[in-house]
Tab-separated table of C-alpha atoms and ligand atoms in Angstrom:
chain	number	residue	atom	x	y	z
Z	1	MET	CA	-0.028	0.433	0.165
Z	2	SER	CA	0.859	3.500	-0.237
Z	3	SER	CA	2.920	5.218	2.400
Z	4	TYR	CA	0.838	8.678	0.700
Z	5	LYS	CA	-1.655	9.919	2.899
Z	6	LEU	CA	-4.024	12.166	1.430
Z	7	LYS	CA	-6.019	15.363	3.377
Z	8	LYS	CA	-9.177	14.037	3.820
Z	9	THR	CA	-12.418	16.610	2.750
Z	10	ASP	CA	-15.742	17.127	1.891
Z	11	GLY	CA	-15.726	15.614	-1.857
Z	12	ASP	CA	-15.552	12.119	-3.673
Z	13	THR	CA	-11.727	11.837	-4.364
Z	14	SER	CA	-11.137	8.401	-3.740
Z	15	TRP	CA	-12.540	7.997	-8.231
Z	16	PHE	CA	-10.357	10.852	-8.811
Z	17	VAL	CA	-7.349	9.255	-8.053
Z	18	ASN	CA	-7.606	6.500	-9.603
Z	19	ASP	CA	-8.551	7.876	-13.332
Z	20	ARG	CA	-5.093	10.534	-13.243
Z	21	PHE	CA	-6.022	11.871	-16.691
Z	22	GLY	CA	-9.042	13.993	-18.432
Z	23	MET	CA	-10.369	16.527	-20.498
Z	24	PHE	CA	-10.846	19.687	-20.235
Z	25	ILE	CA	-13.150	21.858	-23.069
Z	26	HIS	CA	-13.632	25.465	-23.826
Z	27	PHE	CA	-15.493	25.666	-25.497
Z	28	GLY	CA	-17.873	29.391	-26.346
Z	29	LEU	CA	-18.431	32.242	-28.784
Z	30	TYR	CA	-14.869	32.787	-28.447
Z	31	SER	CA	-14.092	29.783	-30.979
Z	32	MET	CA	-15.552	32.297	-34.088
Z	33	PRO	CA	-13.067	34.998	-33.090
Z	34	ALA	CA	-10.066	31.710	-32.981
Z	35	ARG	CA	-8.141	34.577	-31.461
Z	36	HIS	CA	-7.828	33.124	-27.463
Z	37	GLU	CA	-10.857	32.437	-24.941
Z	38	TRP	CA	-10.348	36.129	-23.259
Z	39	ILE	CA	-9.958	38.016	-26.097
Z	40	LYS	CA	-12.958	40.094	-25.452
Z	41	SER	CA	-10.668	41.407	-22.379
Z	42	LEU	CA	-7.731	41.402	-24.114
Z	43	GLU	CA	-8.871	43.594	-27.305
Z	44	GLU	CA	-11.826	45.515	-25.074
Z	45	ILE	CA	-14.363	44.024	-27.423
Z	46	PRO	CA	-17.310	46.416	-27.016
Z	47	GLU	CA	-20.541	44.770	-26.351
Z	48	GLU	CA	-22.123	45.570	-29.914
Z	49	LYS	CA	-19.596	43.973	-31.481
Z	50	TYR	CA	-19.341	40.936	-29.516
Z	51	GLU	CA	-23.120	40.346	-29.934
Z	52	LYS	CA	-21.891	38.801	-33.751
Z	53	TYR	CA	-20.581	35.995	-32.471
Z	54	PHE	CA	-24.179	35.483	-30.564
Z	55	LYS	CA	-25.553	36.101	-33.929
Z	56	TYR	CA	-23.935	33.359	-35.689
Z	57	PHE	CA	-22.895	31.090	-33.628
Z	58	ASN	CA	-23.726	27.581	-34.945
Z	59	PRO	CA	-21.098	24.690	-34.182
Z	60	ASP	CA	-22.869	22.234	-37.043
Z	61	LEU	CA	-20.246	19.868	-36.813
Z	62	PHE	CA	-20.774	19.661	-32.617
Z	63	ASP	CA	-21.280	15.748	-31.679
Z	64	ALA	CA	-20.863	15.128	-28.414
Z	65	LYS	CA	-20.554	12.026	-28.885
Z	66	GLU	CA	-17.811	12.338	-31.114
Z	67	TRP	CA	-15.630	14.813	-28.299
Z	68	ALA	CA	-16.663	11.616	-25.467
Z	69	LYS	CA	-15.582	8.915	-28.238
Z	70	LYS	CA	-11.998	10.973	-28.176
Z	71	ALA	CA	-11.621	11.331	-25.093
Z	72	LYS	CA	-12.026	7.467	-24.074
Z	73	GLU	CA	-9.271	6.919	-26.766
Z	74	ALA	CA	-6.736	8.581	-26.120
Z	75	GLY	CA	-7.079	7.394	-22.074
Z	76	MET	CA	-8.956	9.432	-20.182
Z	77	LYS	CA	-10.899	8.878	-18.110
Z	78	TYR	CA	-13.107	12.407	-16.972
Z	79	ALA	CA	-13.734	16.058	-18.472
Z	80	VAL	CA	-14.073	19.029	-17.572
Z	81	LEU	CA	-16.421	20.854	-20.337
Z	82	THR	CA	-16.813	25.303	-19.900
Z	83	ALA	CA	-20.849	25.286	-18.822
Z	84	LYS	CA	-20.041	29.226	-19.143
Z	85	HIS	CA	-16.940	30.833	-19.473
Z	86	HIS	CA	-15.412	34.626	-18.730
Z	87	GLU	CA	-17.062	36.319	-21.607
Z	88	GLY	CA	-20.883	34.967	-19.839
Z	89	PHE	CA	-21.776	33.341	-22.969
Z	90	CYS	CA	-23.687	29.423	-21.013
Z	91	LEU	CA	-23.968	26.708	-23.060
Z	92	PHE	CA	-26.983	25.764	-21.488
Z	93	ASP	CA	-30.619	26.675	-21.542
Z	94	SER	CA	-30.837	28.790	-18.200
Z	95	LYS	CA	-34.074	29.922	-16.959
Z	96	TYR	CA	-31.456	33.309	-15.907
Z	97	THR	CA	-30.221	34.819	-18.328
Z	98	ASP	CA	-31.026	34.503	-22.531
Z	99	TYR	CA	-26.835	34.548	-23.084
Z	100	LYS	CA	-27.335	31.273	-24.033
Z	101	SER	CA	-26.791	28.879	-26.939
Z	102	THR	CA	-30.648	27.844	-27.267
Z	103	ASN	CA	-31.054	31.017	-28.463
Z	104	THR	CA	-28.411	31.742	-30.704
Z	105	PRO	CA	-28.887	29.666	-34.685
Z	106	PHE	CA	-27.969	26.727	-33.477
Z	107	GLY	CA	-30.690	27.103	-30.913
Z	108	ARG	CA	-28.871	23.391	-28.721
Z	109	ASP	CA	-28.709	22.963	-24.900
Z	110	ILE	CA	-24.345	22.107	-25.267
Z	111	VAL	CA	-24.744	20.904	-21.790
Z	112	LYS	CA	-27.292	18.568	-21.947
Z	113	GLU	CA	-25.461	16.877	-24.945
Z	114	TYR	CA	-21.567	16.343	-23.771
Z	115	VAL	CA	-23.096	14.657	-20.073
Z	116	GLU	CA	-25.440	12.266	-21.759
Z	117	ALA	CA	-22.275	10.856	-23.783
Z	118	PHE	CA	-20.164	11.409	-21.671
Z	119	ARG	CA	-22.070	9.247	-19.301
Z	120	ALA	CA	-22.487	6.872	-22.082
Z	121	GLU	CA	-19.217	6.720	-22.099
Z	122	GLY	CA	-18.016	5.999	-18.698
Z	123	LEU	CA	-16.411	8.685	-18.135
Z	124	LYS	CA	-17.463	11.126	-15.199
Z	125	VAL	CA	-18.371	14.415	-16.047
Z	126	GLY	CA	-17.956	17.807	-14.661
Z	127	LEU	CA	-18.567	20.936	-15.689
Z	128	TYR	CA	-16.393	24.353	-15.402
Z	129	TYR	CA	-17.776	27.909	-14.165
Z	130	SER	CA	-16.620	31.227	-14.767
Z	131	LEU	CA	-17.184	33.103	-11.290
Z	132	ILE	CA	-15.505	36.279	-13.143
Z	133	ASP	CA	-18.501	37.941	-16.132
Z	134	TRP	CA	-17.684	40.095	-18.699
Z	135	HIS	CA	-21.097	40.253	-19.883
Z	136	HIS	CA	-23.984	40.852	-16.938
Z	137	PRO	CA	-24.377	44.364	-15.970
Z	138	ASP	CA	-24.341	44.050	-12.505
Z	139	TYR	CA	-20.715	42.877	-12.845
Z	140	GLN	CA	-17.996	44.845	-11.993
Z	141	ILE	CA	-15.398	46.505	-14.187
Z	142	ASP	CA	-12.441	45.875	-12.348
Z	143	LEU	CA	-8.602	45.036	-14.055
Z	144	PHE	CA	-9.437	42.430	-16.271
Z	145	HIS	CA	-13.199	43.712	-17.618
Z	146	PRO	CA	-13.437	44.727	-21.356
Z	147	ARG	CA	-14.650	48.457	-20.526
Z	148	ARG	CA	-11.532	48.666	-18.292
Z	149	ALA	CA	-9.800	50.810	-19.591
Z	150	ASP	CA	-12.924	53.758	-20.752
Z	151	GLU	CA	-13.382	56.823	-20.774
Z	152	ASP	CA	-15.944	56.812	-17.798
Z	153	ALA	CA	-15.644	52.854	-16.692
Z	154	PHE	CA	-15.365	54.631	-13.697
Z	155	GLU	CA	-19.314	55.924	-14.076
Z	156	GLN	CA	-20.209	53.012	-15.619
Z	157	ASN	CA	-19.130	51.305	-12.975
Z	158	GLN	CA	-21.856	52.620	-10.879
Z	159	GLY	CA	-24.690	51.314	-10.381
Z	160	ARG	CA	-23.561	47.731	-10.638
Z	161	ASP	CA	-23.964	46.094	-7.681
Z	162	MET	CA	-22.386	42.545	-7.579
Z	163	ALA	CA	-25.160	41.454	-4.989
Z	164	LYS	CA	-27.630	41.023	-8.443
Z	165	TYR	CA	-24.814	39.395	-9.663
Z	166	ARG	CA	-24.127	37.186	-6.361
Z	167	GLU	CA	-27.777	35.701	-7.266
Z	168	TYR	CA	-27.536	34.751	-10.586
Z	169	LEU	CA	-24.608	32.591	-9.529
Z	170	HIS	CA	-25.844	30.804	-7.030
Z	171	ASN	CA	-28.852	30.169	-8.963
Z	172	GLN	CA	-26.582	29.448	-12.591
Z	173	VAL	CA	-24.796	26.907	-10.466
Z	174	ARG	CA	-28.374	25.116	-8.748
Z	175	GLU	CA	-29.753	24.976	-12.225
Z	176	ILE	CA	-26.057	22.403	-13.474
Z	177	LEU	CA	-26.095	21.081	-10.527
Z	178	THR	CA	-30.111	19.811	-10.298
Z	179	ASN	CA	-30.622	20.155	-14.538
Z	180	TYR	CA	-27.842	17.247	-15.693
Z	181	GLY	CA	-28.316	14.544	-13.291
Z	182	LYS	CA	-25.233	14.079	-11.299
Z	183	ILE	CA	-22.273	16.289	-11.571
Z	184	ASP	CA	-18.889	14.956	-10.255
Z	185	ILE	CA	-16.929	17.856	-10.951
Z	186	LEU	CA	-17.235	21.571	-10.623
Z	187	TRP	CA	-14.578	23.954	-11.627
Z	188	PHE	CA	-14.521	27.039	-10.279
Z	189	ASP	CA	-12.795	29.772	-12.183
Z	190	PHE	CA	-10.673	32.220	-10.327
Z	191	SER	CA	-10.420	34.727	-7.935
Z	192	TYR	CA	-8.267	36.992	-7.512
Z	193	PRO	CA	-7.974	38.732	-3.657
Z	194	SER	CA	-5.280	41.131	-4.668
Z	195	LYS	CA	-2.492	42.379	-7.058
Z	196	GLU	CA	0.173	39.749	-5.380
Z	197	LYS	CA	-2.153	37.094	-5.501
Z	198	ILE	CA	-2.343	37.420	-9.334
Z	199	SER	CA	0.202	34.746	-10.567
Z	200	ASP	CA	2.928	37.115	-13.174
Z	201	ASN	CA	1.653	34.948	-16.291
Z	202	TRP	CA	1.304	37.131	-19.731
Z	203	VAL	CA	-2.835	37.776	-19.220
Z	204	ASN	CA	-2.247	39.113	-15.506
Z	205	ARG	CA	0.971	41.143	-16.620
Z	206	LEU	CA	-1.926	42.984	-19.410
Z	207	ALA	CA	-5.257	43.112	-16.709
Z	208	LEU	CA	-1.916	45.034	-14.063
Z	209	SER	CA	-0.579	47.953	-16.082
Z	210	ARG	CA	-5.086	48.182	-16.185
Z	211	TYR	CA	-5.531	49.044	-12.547
Z	212	LYS	CA	-6.949	51.852	-10.882
Z	213	GLU	CA	-7.423	52.544	-7.294
Z	214	TRP	CA	-11.227	52.408	-7.353
Z	215	MET	CA	-11.228	48.629	-8.757
Z	216	GLY	CA	-12.533	45.922	-7.446
Z	217	TRP	CA	-10.782	42.368	-6.087
Z	218	THR	CA	-12.850	39.034	-6.028
Z	219	ASP	CA	-12.357	36.766	-3.014
Z	220	LYS	CA	-14.495	34.025	-1.299
Z	221	ASN	CA	-17.067	37.528	-0.215
Z	222	THR	CA	-17.845	38.183	-3.038
Z	223	TRP	CA	-19.221	35.417	-4.497
Z	224	ASP	CA	-20.895	34.395	-0.763
Z	225	ALA	CA	-18.657	31.024	-1.320
Z	226	GLU	CA	-19.196	29.466	1.899
Z	227	ASN	CA	-23.378	29.221	1.070
Z	228	LEU	CA	-22.394	28.794	-2.507
Z	229	ILE	CA	-20.319	25.070	-1.543
Z	230	LYS	CA	-22.975	24.591	1.473
Z	231	MET	CA	-25.553	24.213	-1.361
Z	232	ILE	CA	-23.343	22.954	-3.491
Z	233	ARG	CA	-22.940	20.461	-0.699
Z	234	GLU	CA	-25.942	19.619	-0.044
Z	235	ILE	CA	-27.295	18.750	-3.243
Z	236	ASN	CA	-24.152	16.366	-3.829
Z	237	PRO	CA	-21.986	15.742	-1.528
Z	238	ASP	CA	-18.858	14.080	-2.848
Z	239	ILE	CA	-19.350	16.218	-5.859
Z	240	ILE	CA	-15.243	17.360	-6.052
Z	241	ILE	CA	-15.048	21.298	-6.185
Z	242	ASN	CA	-11.446	23.143	-6.693
Z	243	ASN	CA	-9.729	26.037	-4.098
Z	244	ARG	CA	-10.804	28.860	-7.163
Z	245	ALA	CA	-13.220	30.109	-5.553
Z	246	ASN	CA	-11.001	31.523	-2.657
Z	247	ILE	CA	-12.003	28.179	-0.316
Z	248	ASP	CA	-9.570	25.292	0.078
Z	249	GLN	CA	-12.308	22.194	-1.417
Z	250	ASP	CA	-10.899	18.500	-1.975
Z	251	ILE	CA	-8.875	19.706	-5.443
Z	252	PHE	CA	-5.533	22.205	-6.140
Z	253	THR	CA	-4.964	23.250	-9.985
Z	254	PRO	CA	-2.100	24.614	-10.746
Z	255	GLU	CA	-2.325	25.662	-14.239
Z	256	GLN	CA	0.912	25.791	-16.675
Z	257	THR	CA	3.414	24.654	-14.659
Z	258	LEU	CA	5.463	21.733	-14.388
Z	259	THR	CA	4.838	21.181	-10.356
Z	260	THR	CA	8.382	19.750	-8.685
Z	261	GLU	CA	7.057	19.049	-5.319
Z	262	TRP	CA	3.503	17.217	-4.663
Z	263	MET	CA	1.912	19.965	-2.372
Z	264	LYS	CA	-0.003	19.947	1.346
Z	265	TYR	CA	-2.986	20.906	2.032
Z	266	PRO	CA	-2.331	24.609	3.146
Z	267	GLY	CA	-1.873	24.841	6.689
Z	268	THR	CA	-2.217	20.894	7.041
Z	269	ASP	CA	1.231	18.721	7.158
Z	270	GLU	CA	-1.340	16.305	4.535
Z	271	LEU	CA	-0.939	15.778	1.476
Z	272	ALA	CA	-3.527	17.973	-0.584
Z	273	VAL	CA	-5.395	15.600	-4.538
Z	274	TRP	CA	-4.250	18.078	-6.934
Z	275	GLU	CA	-4.589	18.361	-10.865
Z	276	SER	CA	-2.410	20.142	-12.684
Z	277	CYS	CA	-3.999	21.343	-16.627
Z	278	HIS	CA	-2.218	21.970	-19.230
Z	279	THR	CA	-2.792	23.201	-23.354
Z	280	PHE	CA	-1.787	20.936	-25.823
Z	281	SER	CA	-0.759	25.025	-27.603
Z	282	GLY	CA	-0.993	28.354	-25.730
Z	283	SER	CA	-4.924	29.058	-24.843
Z	284	TRP	CA	-7.956	27.500	-24.003
Z	285	GLY	CA	-10.181	28.884	-26.487
Z	286	TYR	CA	-9.615	27.484	-30.047
Z	287	PHE	CA	-6.402	30.323	-31.409
Z	288	ARG	CA	-6.485	29.218	-35.130
Z	289	ASP	CA	-3.027	30.653	-35.943
Z	290	GLU	CA	-1.472	29.589	-32.718
Z	291	MET	CA	1.391	26.967	-33.701
Z	292	SER	CA	3.151	26.777	-30.441
Z	293	TRP	CA	2.077	23.293	-30.050
Z	294	LYS	CA	4.160	20.562	-27.664
Z	295	THR	CA	5.742	18.063	-29.254
Z	296	PRO	CA	4.645	13.967	-28.275
Z	297	GLU	CA	7.603	14.033	-25.980
Z	298	MET	CA	6.190	16.699	-23.894
Z	299	MET	CA	2.736	16.064	-24.306
Z	300	ILE	CA	3.412	13.236	-22.555
Z	301	ARG	CA	5.999	13.840	-20.386
Z	302	THR	CA	3.188	16.992	-18.851
Z	303	LEU	CA	1.298	14.103	-17.855
Z	304	LEU	CA	4.434	11.831	-15.549
Z	305	ASP	CA	5.000	14.809	-14.916
Z	306	SER	CA	2.210	15.234	-12.615
Z	307	VAL	CA	1.433	11.163	-12.001
Z	308	SER	CA	4.750	11.095	-10.940
Z	309	ARG	CA	4.497	12.989	-8.080
Z	310	GLY	CA	0.641	12.195	-6.817
Z	311	GLY	CA	-0.748	13.712	-9.046
Z	312	ASN	CA	-3.331	14.097	-12.044
Z	313	LEU	CA	-4.079	16.273	-15.397
Z	314	ILE	CA	-6.224	17.776	-17.246
Z	315	MET	CA	-5.605	19.089	-20.521
Z	316	ASN	CA	-7.581	20.603	-22.909
Z	317	VAL	CA	-8.705	20.431	-25.894
Z	318	GLY	CA	-10.294	23.961	-27.587
Z	319	PRO	CA	-13.275	22.687	-30.227
Z	320	THR	CA	-13.727	24.741	-33.598
Z	321	SER	CA	-16.777	27.372	-33.906
Z	322	ARG	CA	-17.912	24.065	-36.137
Z	323	GLY	CA	-18.180	22.058	-33.046
Z	324	ASN	CA	-15.244	19.797	-33.971
Z	325	PHE	CA	-11.455	18.952	-32.741
Z	326	ASP	CA	-9.145	20.400	-35.034
Z	327	TYR	CA	-6.984	18.019	-36.831
Z	328	ARG	CA	-3.590	19.201	-34.042
Z	329	ALA	CA	-5.780	18.239	-31.673
Z	330	ASN	CA	-7.448	14.758	-32.765
Z	331	ASP	CA	-3.067	14.666	-33.989
Z	332	ALA	CA	-2.364	15.636	-30.421
Z	333	LEU	CA	-4.903	13.280	-28.884
Z	334	ASP	CA	-3.606	10.144	-30.757
Z	335	VAL	CA	-1.005	10.344	-28.596
Z	336	PHE	CA	-2.036	9.942	-25.510
Z	337	GLY	CA	-4.269	7.653	-27.469
Z	338	GLU	CA	-1.279	5.451	-28.229
Z	339	TRP	CA	0.675	5.541	-25.770
Z	340	MET	CA	-1.620	5.068	-22.917
Z	341	LYS	CA	-3.008	2.384	-24.814
Z	342	VAL	CA	0.024	0.187	-24.077
Z	343	ASN	CA	1.332	2.602	-20.829
Z	344	GLY	CA	-2.029	2.804	-18.885
Z	345	ARG	CA	-1.009	0.569	-16.214
Z	346	SER	CA	1.721	2.673	-15.241
Z	347	ILE	CA	-0.954	5.647	-15.237
Z	348	TYR	CA	-4.763	4.122	-13.774
Z	349	GLY	CA	-4.507	3.815	-10.291
Z	350	CYS	CA	-0.918	4.626	-10.115
Z	351	THR	CA	0.943	7.335	-7.729
Z	352	LYS	CA	4.234	9.076	-6.525
Z	353	ALA	CA	6.959	5.724	-5.997
Z	354	GLU	CA	7.525	5.433	-2.314
Z	355	PRO	CA	10.304	7.496	-1.123
Z	356	GLU	CA	12.965	4.632	-0.656
Z	357	PHE	CA	12.949	4.844	-4.342
Z	358	THR	CA	15.110	7.354	-6.154
Z	359	ALA	CA	14.897	7.782	-9.972
Z	360	PRO	CA	17.871	6.484	-12.265
Z	361	ASN	CA	19.081	10.700	-13.744
Z	362	GLY	CA	16.473	10.999	-16.591
Z	363	CYS	CA	14.010	9.188	-15.569
Z	364	LEU	CA	10.338	9.426	-13.017
Z	365	LEU	CA	8.416	6.828	-11.827
Z	366	THR	CA	4.888	5.714	-10.121
Z	367	GLN	CA	4.316	3.567	-8.914
Z	368	SER	CA	1.011	1.495	-8.217
Z	369	GLU	CA	-1.440	2.029	-5.828
Z	370	ASP	CA	-0.365	-1.346	-3.786
Z	371	GLY	CA	2.960	-0.844	-4.256
Z	372	LYS	CA	3.712	-3.765	-6.218
Z	373	ARG	CA	4.685	-2.348	-8.935
Z	374	LEU	CA	7.330	0.399	-10.092
Z	375	TYR	CA	7.352	2.139	-13.721
Z	376	VAL	CA	10.843	3.936	-14.327
Z	377	HIS	CA	9.405	6.853	-17.498
Z	378	MET	CA	12.920	7.127	-19.624
Z	379	ILE	CA	12.567	10.618	-20.450
Z	380	ASP	CA	15.612	10.962	-21.052
Z	381	TYR	CA	16.874	7.529	-23.102
Z	382	PRO	CA	19.717	5.523	-21.883
Z	383	TYR	CA	22.285	4.620	-24.078
Z	384	SER	CA	22.031	0.827	-23.757
Z	385	GLU	CA	22.239	0.945	-20.228
Z	386	LEU	CA	19.951	2.111	-17.124
Z	387	ILE	CA	21.673	2.215	-13.690
Z	388	MET	CA	19.797	2.865	-10.906
Z	389	GLU	CA	20.333	2.023	-7.208
Z	390	ASN	CA	18.876	0.665	-4.226
Z	391	ILE	CA	16.862	-2.052	-6.775
Z	392	ALA	CA	18.744	-5.355	-6.336
Z	393	ASP	CA	17.135	-6.602	-3.606
Z	394	LYS	CA	13.962	-5.185	-3.580
Z	395	LEU	CA	13.169	-6.602	-7.653
Z	396	ASP	CA	11.408	-9.592	-8.434
Z	397	TYR	CA	10.910	-9.400	-12.738
Z	398	ALA	CA	11.831	-6.733	-15.308
Z	399	GLN	CA	10.185	-5.714	-18.777
Z	400	LEU	CA	9.684	-2.860	-21.182
Z	401	LEU	CA	5.991	-2.118	-20.256
Z	402	HIS	CA	4.951	-1.267	-24.006
Z	403	ASP	CA	5.676	-5.005	-25.142
Z	404	GLY	CA	6.505	-7.179	-22.111
Z	405	SER	CA	9.685	-7.781	-23.537
Z	406	GLU	CA	11.932	-8.587	-20.451
Z	407	ILE	CA	14.535	-6.924	-19.959
Z	408	ILE	CA	17.897	-8.315	-18.399
Z	409	THR	CA	19.981	-7.304	-15.065
Z	410	HIS	CA	23.047	-7.473	-13.618
Z	411	GLN	CA	24.115	-6.174	-10.139
Z	412	ARG	CA	25.999	-3.435	-10.195
Z	413	GLY	CA	27.697	-3.051	-6.754
Z	414	ASN	CA	25.948	-2.464	-3.696
Z	415	ASN	CA	22.188	-3.372	-5.033
Z	416	ARG	CA	22.996	-1.162	-7.216
Z	417	LEU	CA	21.114	-2.791	-11.189
Z	418	ALA	CA	21.406	-2.113	-14.346
Z	419	PHE	CA	19.217	-2.546	-17.114
Z	420	ASP	CA	19.692	-3.580	-19.788
Z	421	VAL	CA	17.562	-2.002	-22.205
Z	422	PRO	CA	17.851	-1.746	-25.835
Z	423	GLY	CA	20.281	0.105	-27.937
Z	424	ILE	CA	18.141	1.978	-29.587
Z	425	LYS	CA	14.590	3.105	-28.855
Z	426	PRO	CA	11.809	1.743	-29.475
Z	427	LYS	CA	9.641	3.302	-30.722
Z	428	THR	CA	7.001	4.638	-28.854
Z	429	THR	CA	7.157	7.891	-27.307
Z	430	ILE	CA	8.571	7.558	-23.870
Z	431	CYS	CA	9.358	4.017	-23.385
Z	432	THR	CA	8.767	2.450	-19.644
Z	433	LEU	CA	10.468	-0.104	-17.484
Z	434	GLU	CA	7.693	-2.162	-15.463
Z	435	LEU	CA	9.382	-3.343	-12.449
Z	436	PHE	CA	7.444	-5.741	-10.293
Z	437	LEU	CA	8.788	-5.728	-6.634
Z	438	LYS	CA	9.456	-8.542	-3.969
Q	1	GLC	C1	-7.424	30.955	-16.187
Q	1	GLC	C2	-7.763	31.463	-17.450
Q	1	GLC	C3	-9.159	30.265	-18.636
Q	1	GLC	C4	-9.169	28.940	-18.127
Q	1	GLC	C5	-8.329	28.904	-17.081
Q	1	GLC	C6	-8.103	27.152	-16.670
Q	1	GLC	O1	-7.164	31.606	-15.171
Q	1	GLC	O2	-8.491	32.852	-17.171
Q	1	GLC	O3	-9.161	31.003	-19.712
Q	1	GLC	O4	-10.061	28.867	-18.491
Q	1	GLC	O5	-7.653	29.519	-15.923
Q	1	GLC	O6	-7.114	26.805	-15.711
């Protein structure tokens, strides 16, 4: 049994830490300009201009079953879809707004089709809900808001009533949790309590340059997060909630970074359940001209970086405004699919290796929860020999994972082993050794 003890939280994370790998889906009006999901804020687009996207939103190639099939084939076990992103547009038939997919030429409830299709494939379903809302007339104008640079931004902000917005937010969260069956994850995004708390990525740098003294911040009180969470738990006690409503809940969600250590649950000595989230390229929403896509090695490595430190990975796809995945997203999913088909058992039900094991140079380790299998992921493929310390007395049998071929070992000094790996790297994105322990 793994010796790592996780901090117990209210939601049920037992399936989550087993499944390890999920699909994030960012879909909304911003898929049409195809220049980043923050486009309304980045280009400070006024409401009348943004309205065009609403008027023509019609993802005619959208097929939730196809999305679900692709997620499953890629080895993903759960998904999280943006029910509403910062632009405020809802992919569900909310009775509290007209700004929703059912009122566009498309006319369909995307959340409904999504939950049904993903459940039918046996995947767990999550919803992302943006706390921020750049469409709602009562949402404050602040440093991220598209109207922040208007000369009369201050005047425009007068009379905006965040209490009304809060009510809207609570109502909508109730809707998505009651109208679509059991939702497994609620993924909030995000709070920015002060300048110091804003992380240093480019979006935030840009926003900070717009900051004015009168502008407000957002923390748990802005959302009345305590009551919000109370309501959510009443509807569904098991649901997994992330930490971005500014109250620590079940999971922590570092974004676009390589986590080097398993984080502790704040204020305790216990380990937290965490999930890193990444994009294939630089943006979450479909970005036509963004060409800096991760290489296959980087993609698999991103997954291994998480699991080898006790975390999950949720990898994002931004469907095109026609509703399908473009060729780059499909190719990227295939990379995962091919690798996971043969290497999946080094991921599912696996976690960080016990402290008694040290990863050889250029390798990452994962270990099965029952402790019986140890995986050595050779990120830097060695030349014909892989040396590992403190393993000789524990090893029963070794093989390459992707083809189950035996790996012969040689004792090299005190408790040190040399594994005779093939001289040429086998044709697999990252080659993994499977060690059966005594
Ligand atoms: C962010 C961004 C966003 C994205 C998200 C995913 O904070 O605002 O566009 O949806 O993180 O983690």
